[in-house]
Coordinates of C-alpha atoms in Angstrom, one line a residue:
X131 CA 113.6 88.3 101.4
X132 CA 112.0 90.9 104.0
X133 CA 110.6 94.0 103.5
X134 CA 111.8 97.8 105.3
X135 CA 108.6 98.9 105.3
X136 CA 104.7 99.1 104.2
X137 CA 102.5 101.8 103.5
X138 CA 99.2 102.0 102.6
X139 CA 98.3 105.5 101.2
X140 CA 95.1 107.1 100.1
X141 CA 94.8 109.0 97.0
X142 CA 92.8 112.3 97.4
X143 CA 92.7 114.8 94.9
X144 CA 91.9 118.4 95.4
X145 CA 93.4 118.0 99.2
X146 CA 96.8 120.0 100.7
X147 CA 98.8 117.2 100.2
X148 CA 97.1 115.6 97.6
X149 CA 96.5 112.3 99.6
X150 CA 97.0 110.7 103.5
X151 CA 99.0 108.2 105.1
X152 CA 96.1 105.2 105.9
X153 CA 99.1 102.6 107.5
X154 CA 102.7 102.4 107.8
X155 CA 105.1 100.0 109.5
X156 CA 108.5 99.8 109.3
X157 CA 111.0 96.9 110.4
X158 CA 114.3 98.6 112.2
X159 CA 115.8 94.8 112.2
X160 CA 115.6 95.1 108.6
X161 CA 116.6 98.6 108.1
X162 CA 119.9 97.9 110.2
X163 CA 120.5 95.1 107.7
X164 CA 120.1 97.3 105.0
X165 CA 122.7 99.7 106.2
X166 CA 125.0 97.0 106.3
X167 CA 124.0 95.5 103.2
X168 CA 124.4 98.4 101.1
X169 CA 127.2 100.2 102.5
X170 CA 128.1 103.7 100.9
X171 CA 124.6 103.4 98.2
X172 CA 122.4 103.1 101.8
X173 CA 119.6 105.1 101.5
X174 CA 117.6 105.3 104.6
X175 CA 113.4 104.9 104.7
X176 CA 111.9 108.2 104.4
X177 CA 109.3 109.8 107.2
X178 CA 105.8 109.5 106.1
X179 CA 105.2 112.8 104.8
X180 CA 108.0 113.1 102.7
X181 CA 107.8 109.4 100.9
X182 CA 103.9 110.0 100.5
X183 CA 104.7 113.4 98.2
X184 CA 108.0 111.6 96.7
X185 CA 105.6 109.0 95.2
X186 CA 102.7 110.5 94.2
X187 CA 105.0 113.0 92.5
X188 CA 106.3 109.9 90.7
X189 CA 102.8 108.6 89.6
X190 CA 101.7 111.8 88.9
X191 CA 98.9 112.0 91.1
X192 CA 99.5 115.7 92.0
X193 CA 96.9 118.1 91.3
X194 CA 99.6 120.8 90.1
X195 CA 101.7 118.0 88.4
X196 CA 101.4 118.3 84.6
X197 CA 105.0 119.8 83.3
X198 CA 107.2 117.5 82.0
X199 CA 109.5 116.3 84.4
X200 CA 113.2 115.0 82.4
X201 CA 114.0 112.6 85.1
X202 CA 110.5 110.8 85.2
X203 CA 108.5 111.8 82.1
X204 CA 111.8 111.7 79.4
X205 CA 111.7 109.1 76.5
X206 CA 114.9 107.9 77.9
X207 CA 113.8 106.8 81.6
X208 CA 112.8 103.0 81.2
X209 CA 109.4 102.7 83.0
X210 CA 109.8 99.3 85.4
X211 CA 106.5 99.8 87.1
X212 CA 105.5 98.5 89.7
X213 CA 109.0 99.2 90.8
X214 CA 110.2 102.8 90.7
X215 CA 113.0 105.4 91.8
X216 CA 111.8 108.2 94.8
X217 CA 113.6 111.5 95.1
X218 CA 113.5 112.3 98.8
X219 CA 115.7 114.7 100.3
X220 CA 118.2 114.6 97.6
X221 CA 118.7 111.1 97.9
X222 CA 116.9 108.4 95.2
X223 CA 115.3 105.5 97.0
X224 CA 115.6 102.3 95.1
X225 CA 113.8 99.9 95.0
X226 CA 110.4 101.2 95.8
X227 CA 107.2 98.5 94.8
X228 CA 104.1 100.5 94.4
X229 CA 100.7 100.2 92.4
X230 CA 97.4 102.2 92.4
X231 CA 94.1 100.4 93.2
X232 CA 90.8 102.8 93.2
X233 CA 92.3 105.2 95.5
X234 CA 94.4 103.4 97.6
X235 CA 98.1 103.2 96.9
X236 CA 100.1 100.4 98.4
X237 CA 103.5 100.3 98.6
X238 CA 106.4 99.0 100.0
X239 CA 110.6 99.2 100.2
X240 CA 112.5 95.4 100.2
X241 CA 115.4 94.7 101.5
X242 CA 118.1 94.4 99.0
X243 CA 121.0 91.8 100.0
X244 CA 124.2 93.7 98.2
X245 CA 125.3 97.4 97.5
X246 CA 123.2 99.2 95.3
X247 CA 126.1 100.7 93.3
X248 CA 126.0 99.6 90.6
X249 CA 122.1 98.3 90.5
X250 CA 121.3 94.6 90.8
X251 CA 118.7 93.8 88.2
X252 CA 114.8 93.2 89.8
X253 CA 115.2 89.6 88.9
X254 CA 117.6 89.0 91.8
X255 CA 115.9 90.8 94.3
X256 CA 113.8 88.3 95.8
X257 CA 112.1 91.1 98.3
X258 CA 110.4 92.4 95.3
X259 CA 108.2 89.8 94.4
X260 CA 107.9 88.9 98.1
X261 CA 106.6 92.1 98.6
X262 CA 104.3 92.7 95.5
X263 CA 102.7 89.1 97.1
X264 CA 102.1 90.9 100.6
X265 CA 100.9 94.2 99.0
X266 CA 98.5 92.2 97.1
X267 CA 97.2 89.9 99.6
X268 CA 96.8 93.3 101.9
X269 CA 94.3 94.7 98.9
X270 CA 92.3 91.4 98.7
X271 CA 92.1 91.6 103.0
X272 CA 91.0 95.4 102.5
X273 CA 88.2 94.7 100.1
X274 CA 86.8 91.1 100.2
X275 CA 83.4 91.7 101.4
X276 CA 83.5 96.0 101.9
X277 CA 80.1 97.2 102.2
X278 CA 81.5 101.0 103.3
X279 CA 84.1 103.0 104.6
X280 CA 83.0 101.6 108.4
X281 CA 84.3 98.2 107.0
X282 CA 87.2 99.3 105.3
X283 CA 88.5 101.0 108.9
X284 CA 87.5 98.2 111.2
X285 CA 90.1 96.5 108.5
X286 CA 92.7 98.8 108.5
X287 CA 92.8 98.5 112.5
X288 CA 93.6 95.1 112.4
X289 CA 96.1 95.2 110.0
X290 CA 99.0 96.0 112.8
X291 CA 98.3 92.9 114.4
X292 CA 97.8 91.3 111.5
X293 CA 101.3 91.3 109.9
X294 CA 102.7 90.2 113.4
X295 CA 101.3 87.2 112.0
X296 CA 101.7 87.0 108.4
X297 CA 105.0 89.3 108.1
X298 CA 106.9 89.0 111.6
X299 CA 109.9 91.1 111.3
X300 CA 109.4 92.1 107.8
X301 CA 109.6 88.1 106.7
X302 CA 106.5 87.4 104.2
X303 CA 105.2 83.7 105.9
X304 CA 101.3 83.9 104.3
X305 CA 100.2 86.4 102.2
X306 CA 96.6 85.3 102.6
X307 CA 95.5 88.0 106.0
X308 CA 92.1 86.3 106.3
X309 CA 94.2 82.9 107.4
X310 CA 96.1 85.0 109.6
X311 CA 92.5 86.7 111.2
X312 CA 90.6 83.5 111.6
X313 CA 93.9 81.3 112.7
X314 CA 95.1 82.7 115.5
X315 CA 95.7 80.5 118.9
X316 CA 94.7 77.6 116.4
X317 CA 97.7 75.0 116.0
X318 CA 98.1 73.7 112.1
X319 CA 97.3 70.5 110.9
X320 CA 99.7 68.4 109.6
X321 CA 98.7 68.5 105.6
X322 CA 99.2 65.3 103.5
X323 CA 100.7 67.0 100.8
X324 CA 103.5 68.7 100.7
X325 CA 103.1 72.5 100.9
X326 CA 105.1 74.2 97.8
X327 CA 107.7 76.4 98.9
X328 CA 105.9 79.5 96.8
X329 CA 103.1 79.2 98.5
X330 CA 102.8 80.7 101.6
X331 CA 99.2 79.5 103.2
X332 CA 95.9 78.2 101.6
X333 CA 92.5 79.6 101.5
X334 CA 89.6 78.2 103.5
X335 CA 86.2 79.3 102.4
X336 CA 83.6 79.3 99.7
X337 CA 85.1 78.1 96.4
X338 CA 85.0 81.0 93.9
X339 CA 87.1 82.0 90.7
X340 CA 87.3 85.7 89.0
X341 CA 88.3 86.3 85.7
X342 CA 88.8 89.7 84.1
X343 CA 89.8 90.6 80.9
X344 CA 91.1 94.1 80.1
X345 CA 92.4 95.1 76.5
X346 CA 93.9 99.0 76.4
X347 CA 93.6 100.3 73.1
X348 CA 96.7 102.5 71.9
X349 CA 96.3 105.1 68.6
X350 CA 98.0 107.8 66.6
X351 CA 95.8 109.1 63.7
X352 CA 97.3 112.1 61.6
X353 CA 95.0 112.6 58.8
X354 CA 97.9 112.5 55.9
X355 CA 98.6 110.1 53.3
X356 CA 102.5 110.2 53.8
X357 CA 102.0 108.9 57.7
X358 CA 100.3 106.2 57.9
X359 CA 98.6 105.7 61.4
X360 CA 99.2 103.2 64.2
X361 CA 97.5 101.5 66.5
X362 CA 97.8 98.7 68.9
X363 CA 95.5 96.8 71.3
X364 CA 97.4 95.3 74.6
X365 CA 95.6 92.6 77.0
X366 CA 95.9 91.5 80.5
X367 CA 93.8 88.8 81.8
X368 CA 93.6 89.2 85.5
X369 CA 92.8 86.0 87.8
X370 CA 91.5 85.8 91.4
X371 CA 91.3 82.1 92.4
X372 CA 89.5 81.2 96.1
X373 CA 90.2 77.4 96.1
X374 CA 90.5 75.2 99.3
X375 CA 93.5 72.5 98.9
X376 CA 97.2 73.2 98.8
X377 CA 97.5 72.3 94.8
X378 CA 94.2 73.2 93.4
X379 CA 94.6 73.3 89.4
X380 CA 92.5 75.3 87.0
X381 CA 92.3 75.5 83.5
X382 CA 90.8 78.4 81.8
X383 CA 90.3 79.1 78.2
X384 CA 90.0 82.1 76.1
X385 CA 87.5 82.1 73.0
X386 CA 87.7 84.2 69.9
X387 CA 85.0 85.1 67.7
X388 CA 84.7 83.7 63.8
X389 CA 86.0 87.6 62.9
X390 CA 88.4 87.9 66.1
X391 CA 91.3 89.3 66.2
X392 CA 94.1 86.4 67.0
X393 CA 96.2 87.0 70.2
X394 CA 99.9 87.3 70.0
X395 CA 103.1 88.1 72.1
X396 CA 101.8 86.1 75.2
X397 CA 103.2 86.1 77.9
X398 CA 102.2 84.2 80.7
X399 CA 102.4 84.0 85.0
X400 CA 104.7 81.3 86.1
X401 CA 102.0 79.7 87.8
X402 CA 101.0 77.8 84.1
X403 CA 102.1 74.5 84.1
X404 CA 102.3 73.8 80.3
X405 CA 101.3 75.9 77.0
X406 CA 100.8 74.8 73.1
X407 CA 103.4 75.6 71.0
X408 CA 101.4 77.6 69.1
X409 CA 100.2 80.3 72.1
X410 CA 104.1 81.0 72.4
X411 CA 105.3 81.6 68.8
X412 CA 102.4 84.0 67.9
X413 CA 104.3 87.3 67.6
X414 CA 103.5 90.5 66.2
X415 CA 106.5 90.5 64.1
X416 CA 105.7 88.2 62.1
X417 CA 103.4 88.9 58.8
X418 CA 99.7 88.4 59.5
X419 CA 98.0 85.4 57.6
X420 CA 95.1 83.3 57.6
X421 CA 96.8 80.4 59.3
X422 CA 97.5 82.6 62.3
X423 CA 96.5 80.7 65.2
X424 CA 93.0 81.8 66.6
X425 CA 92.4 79.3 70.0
X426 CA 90.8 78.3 71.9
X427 CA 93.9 79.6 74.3
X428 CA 94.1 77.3 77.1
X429 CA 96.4 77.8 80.2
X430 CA 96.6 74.8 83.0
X431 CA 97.7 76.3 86.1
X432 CA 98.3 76.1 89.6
X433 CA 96.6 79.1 91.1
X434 CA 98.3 81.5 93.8
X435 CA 96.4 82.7 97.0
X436 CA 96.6 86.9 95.7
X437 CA 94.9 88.2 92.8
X438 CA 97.3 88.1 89.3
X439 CA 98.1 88.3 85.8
X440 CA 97.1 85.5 83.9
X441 CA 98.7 86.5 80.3
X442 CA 99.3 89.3 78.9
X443 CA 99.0 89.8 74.7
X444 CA 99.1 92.0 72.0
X445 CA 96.7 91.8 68.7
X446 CA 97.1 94.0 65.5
X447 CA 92.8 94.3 64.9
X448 CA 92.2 96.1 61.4
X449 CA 91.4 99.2 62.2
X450 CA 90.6 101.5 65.6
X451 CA 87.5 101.7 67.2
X452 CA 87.0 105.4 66.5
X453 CA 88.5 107.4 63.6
X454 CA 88.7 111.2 63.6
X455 CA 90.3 114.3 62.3
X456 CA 91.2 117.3 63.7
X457 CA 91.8 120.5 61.7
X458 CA 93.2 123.2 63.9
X459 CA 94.8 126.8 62.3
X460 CA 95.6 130.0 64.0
X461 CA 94.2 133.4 62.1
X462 CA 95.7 136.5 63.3
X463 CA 94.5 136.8 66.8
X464 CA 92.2 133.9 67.6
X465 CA 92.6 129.5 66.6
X466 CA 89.9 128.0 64.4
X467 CA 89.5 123.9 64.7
X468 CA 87.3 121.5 63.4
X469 CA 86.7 118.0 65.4
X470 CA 84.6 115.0 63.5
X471 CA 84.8 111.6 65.1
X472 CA 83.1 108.3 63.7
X473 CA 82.8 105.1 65.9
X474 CA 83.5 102.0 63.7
X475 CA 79.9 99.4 63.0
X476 CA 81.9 96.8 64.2
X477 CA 82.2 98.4 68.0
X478 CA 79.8 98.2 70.5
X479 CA 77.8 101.3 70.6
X480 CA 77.4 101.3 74.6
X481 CA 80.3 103.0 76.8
X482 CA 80.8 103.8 80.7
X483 CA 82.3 107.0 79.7
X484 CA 83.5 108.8 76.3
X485 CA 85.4 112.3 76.5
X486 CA 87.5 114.2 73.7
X487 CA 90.2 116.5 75.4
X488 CA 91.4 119.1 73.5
X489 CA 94.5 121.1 75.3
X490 CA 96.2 123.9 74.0
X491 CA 99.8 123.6 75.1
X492 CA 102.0 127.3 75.7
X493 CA 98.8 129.5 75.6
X494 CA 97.3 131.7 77.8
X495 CA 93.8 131.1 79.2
X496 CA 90.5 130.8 76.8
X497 CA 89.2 134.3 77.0
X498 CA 86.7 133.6 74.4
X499 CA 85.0 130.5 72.7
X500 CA 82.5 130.3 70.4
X501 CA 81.0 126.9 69.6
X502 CA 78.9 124.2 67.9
X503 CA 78.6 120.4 68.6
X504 CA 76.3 117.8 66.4
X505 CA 76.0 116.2 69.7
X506 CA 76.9 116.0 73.3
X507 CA 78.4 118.7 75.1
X508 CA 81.5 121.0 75.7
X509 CA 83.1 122.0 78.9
X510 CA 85.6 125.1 78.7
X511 CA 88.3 124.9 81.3
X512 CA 89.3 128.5 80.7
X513 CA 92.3 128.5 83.4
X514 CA 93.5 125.6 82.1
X515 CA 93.3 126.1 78.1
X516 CA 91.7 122.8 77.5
X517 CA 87.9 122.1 76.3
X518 CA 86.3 118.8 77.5
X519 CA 83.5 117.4 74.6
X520 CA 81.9 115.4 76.8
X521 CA 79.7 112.6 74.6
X522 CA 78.5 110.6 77.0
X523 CA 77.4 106.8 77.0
X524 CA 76.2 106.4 72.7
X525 CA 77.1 108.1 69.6
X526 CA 74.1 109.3 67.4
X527 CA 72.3 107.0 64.8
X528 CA 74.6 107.8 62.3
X529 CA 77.8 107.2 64.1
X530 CA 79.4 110.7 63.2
X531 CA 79.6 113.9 65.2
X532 CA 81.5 117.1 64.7
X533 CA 82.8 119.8 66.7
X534 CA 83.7 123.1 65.2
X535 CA 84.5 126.9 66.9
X536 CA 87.0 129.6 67.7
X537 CA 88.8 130.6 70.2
X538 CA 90.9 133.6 71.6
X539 CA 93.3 133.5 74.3
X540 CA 94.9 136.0 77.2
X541 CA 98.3 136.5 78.2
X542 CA 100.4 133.5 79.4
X543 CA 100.3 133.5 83.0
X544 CA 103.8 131.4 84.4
X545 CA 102.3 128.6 86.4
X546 CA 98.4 128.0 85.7
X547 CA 98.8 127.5 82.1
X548 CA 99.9 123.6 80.6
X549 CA 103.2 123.8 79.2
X550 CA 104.8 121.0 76.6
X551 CA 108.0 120.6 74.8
X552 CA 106.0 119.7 71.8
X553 CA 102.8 120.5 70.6
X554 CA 104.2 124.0 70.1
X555 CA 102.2 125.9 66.9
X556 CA 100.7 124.1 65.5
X557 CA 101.2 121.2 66.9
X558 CA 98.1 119.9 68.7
X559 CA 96.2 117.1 69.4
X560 CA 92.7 116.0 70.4
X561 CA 93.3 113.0 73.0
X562 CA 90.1 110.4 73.8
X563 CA 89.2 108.6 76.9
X564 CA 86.4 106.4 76.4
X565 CA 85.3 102.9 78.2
X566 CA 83.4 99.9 77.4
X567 CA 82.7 97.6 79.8
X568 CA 81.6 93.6 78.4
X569 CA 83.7 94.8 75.6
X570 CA 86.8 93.8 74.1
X571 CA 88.2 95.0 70.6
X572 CA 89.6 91.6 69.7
X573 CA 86.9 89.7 70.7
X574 CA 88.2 87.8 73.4
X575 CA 86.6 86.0 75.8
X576 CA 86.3 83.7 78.9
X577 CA 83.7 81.1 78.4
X578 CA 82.7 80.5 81.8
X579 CA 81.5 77.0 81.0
X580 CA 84.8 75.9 79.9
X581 CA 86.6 76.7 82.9
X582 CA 88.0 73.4 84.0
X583 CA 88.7 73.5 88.0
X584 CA 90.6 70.3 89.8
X585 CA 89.7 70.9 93.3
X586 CA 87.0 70.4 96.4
X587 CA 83.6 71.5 96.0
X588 CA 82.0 73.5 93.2
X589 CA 83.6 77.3 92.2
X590 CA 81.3 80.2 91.4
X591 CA 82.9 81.1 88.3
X592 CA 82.6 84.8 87.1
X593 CA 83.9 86.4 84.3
X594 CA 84.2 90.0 82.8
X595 CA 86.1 91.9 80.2
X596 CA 86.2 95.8 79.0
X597 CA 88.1 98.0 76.9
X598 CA 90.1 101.0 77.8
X599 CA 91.6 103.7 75.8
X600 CA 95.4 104.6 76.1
X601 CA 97.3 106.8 74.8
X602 CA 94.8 107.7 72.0
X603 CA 95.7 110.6 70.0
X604 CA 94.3 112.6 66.9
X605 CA 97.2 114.6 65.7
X606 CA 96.1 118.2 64.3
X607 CA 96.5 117.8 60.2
X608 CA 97.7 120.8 59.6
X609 CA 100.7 120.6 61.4
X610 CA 104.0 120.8 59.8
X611 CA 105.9 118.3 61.2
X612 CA 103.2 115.4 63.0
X613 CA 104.3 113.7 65.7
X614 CA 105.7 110.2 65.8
X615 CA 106.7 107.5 67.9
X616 CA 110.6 107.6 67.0
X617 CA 110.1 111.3 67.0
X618 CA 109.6 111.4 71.0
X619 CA 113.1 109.4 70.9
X620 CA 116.1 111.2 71.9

């Protein structure tokens, strides 16, 4: 249960190497354990420079990253994120915990007790949660009350001393840094209850409770009778409790509209204490009917100091939020396509951003484009091969827009131009990113007034929700063969 190392890197695109090195500190007591631990499948920690290229190579955060990679992008790699597999120096460093928050990365290496030959499953490497706990309670230290970049520094020096405290020789003992800042030379009071062994400080301060609801919306539309489309909306509610007490406990509920969508395939942080039947057999499975259960979804639990998932769930609503068609065909010498998207009445009619990206895979760059939108605008990335139709924050009165023009291409250069395996032909697709904020697709909610809180003095309670496309593709219709799922399976 210790950790080899910590970084703390800083994504920055457009830069040499694509991001710096913010904090790093490594434990060599640990290190020299892992050596003897592992044995022959030891893989030592990497220098700075080399793990902070290995990793964003493996998140694809590179500005010149967008081949396909077999080892990392293949149908047949099993993503395990926030855990993942660095190539550095020929060697693959395993296990390395890592997530993406604005544009810091953190990220750490845990000790693992046994040889890695052959790999011990995540669930029995205690280190990993240990140090998803510290990586967490590093972001909450970072950017609890950060005004600026002045703040966020004065932080980042204190950090070193910091983790003397809270992770002395690489040994989580409170993940909560604020306790560590304001509790030094100051000896602990014996508490009256028992301290849970999971829990590795308590929080003193203002009582306040977060909760944000985030529902990614997932779609293949082909525009043919024979394949039908899919679609799928995945949610995560994300909790950040501040509570004073060593067993504070917290109920929240989550609402549903007359018309909602109901929630199934829940699964829920260990922290609940106890769930109705109902919330657990809900499962996508199983044929939808009108005795589905629709909430209220209540889950009792016993909050930890770091921010975390809540539940996560799946819902099959009736249709997607925005249907479209794309109509691409290639005439001797130049492509012809045709773009017409049409936002459902039922979705809100208000986004943070909308954006239709229109690649074209294997070609050289757009020499010439000729154009005409119903609304918004278009952005040619002629080095690229990709037109951006930018729509902006509402679709027009009527709800429909179109996009129509033609394009001719130069020769294919061997590095600039986007490659793929296969959207070759014909074989295109029109992919949408698009945001709603106090949005979600189901319906769901956290009714702030219901939130039921067991603990000293009286939490600010403050709730938000948004949707998010993912993975939301309009397949060209006059391809031969459209792309499936199961197709992208080896």
């Amino acid at each position: 249960m210790a950790q080899r190392a910590v970084w703390l890197l800083r994504h920055e695109p457009g830069t040499a190497l694509g991001g710096t090195v913010k904090f790093s500190r490594r434990y060599p007591t640990v290190e020299k354990r892992a050596k003897i631990f592992n044995g022959k499948s030891y893989v030592p920690v990497p220098e700075d420079g080399p793990f902070l290229k290995a990793l964003l190579f493996q998140l694809r955060l590179l500005d010149d990253d967008k081949d396909f990679v077999e080892r990392r992008d293949s149908c047949s790699h099993i993503n395990k994120s926030p855990v993942y597999e660095l190539l550095v120096g020929g060697e693959e460093l395993w296990p390395v915990v890592a997530f993406l928050r604005d544009d810091m990365i953190y990220a750490s290496v845990p000790l693992v007790e046994r040889a890695l030959s052959p790999r011990p499953s995540l669930i029995s490497i205690s280190g990993v949660s240990q140090g998803l706990e510290l990586l967490f309670g590093i972001q909450d230290f970072l950017y609890s009350n950060q005004k600026n970049d002045t703040d966020l520094n004065t932080k980042l020096s204190q950090l070193p001393d910091l983790l003397l405290q809270a992770c002395p020789l690489g040994t989580l003992l409170d993940a909560n840094l604020q306790n560590s800042l304001t509790s030094i030379n100051f000896s602990p009071v014996t508490q009256p209850q028992k301290q849970p062994a999971w829990k590795v400080g308590t929080y003193k301060g203002k009582p306040q409770i977060s909760i944000s609801i985030t529902e990614k919306v997932k779609c293949m539309q082909y525009g043919k009778q024979d394949i039908a489309d899919t679609w799928q909306v995945v949610g995560t509610v994300t909790c950040k409790c501040d509570l004073e007490g060593i067993m504070p406990n917290v109920t929240v509920s989550l609402n549903l509209p007359t018309n909602g969508s109901p929630l199934q395939d829940i699964i829920v942080h260990p922290c609940v204490t106890s769930l109705d039947s109902a919330i657990l057999t809900s499962s996508s499975i199983d044929t939808m009917d009108d005795s589905a259960f629709s909430g209220p979804y209540k889950f009792p639990f016993t909050p930890p100091l770091e921010s975390f998932n809540l539940c996560h769930y799946t819902s099959q609503v009736p249709v997607p939020p925005i249907l479209g068609s794309y109509h691409m065909k290639e005439e001797e010498a130049q492509l012809k396509i045709t773009v017409n998207l049409k936002l459902h009445e039922s979705v809100k009619n208000n986004f943070e951003i909308c954006e239709a990206h229109i690649p074209f895979y294997n070609r050289g760059p757009i020499t010439h484009v000729e154009y005409k939108v119903s609304f918004g605008q278009l952005e040619v990335f002629r080095e690229k091969s990709l037109l951006v139709w930018i729509i902006g924050q509402k679709f027009p009165k009527s709800m429909e827009m179109s996009l129509s023009g033609t394009l001719m291409f130069g020769v294919k250069g061997h590095n600039k131009q986007p490659f793929d395996h296969i959207c070759i032909g014909n074989t295109a697709y029109v992919k949408l990113h698009f945001r709603i904020s106090d949005y979600t697709l189901t319906g769901c909610y956290a009714d702030q007034h219901s939130v039921q809180v067991f603990a000293s003095g009286k939490a600010k309670i403050s709730a938000y929700r948004r949707l998010i496309s993912s993975d939301y593709f309009i397949w060209n219709s006059k391809a031969p063969a459209p792309v499936t799922y199961a197709s992208l399976l080896p």
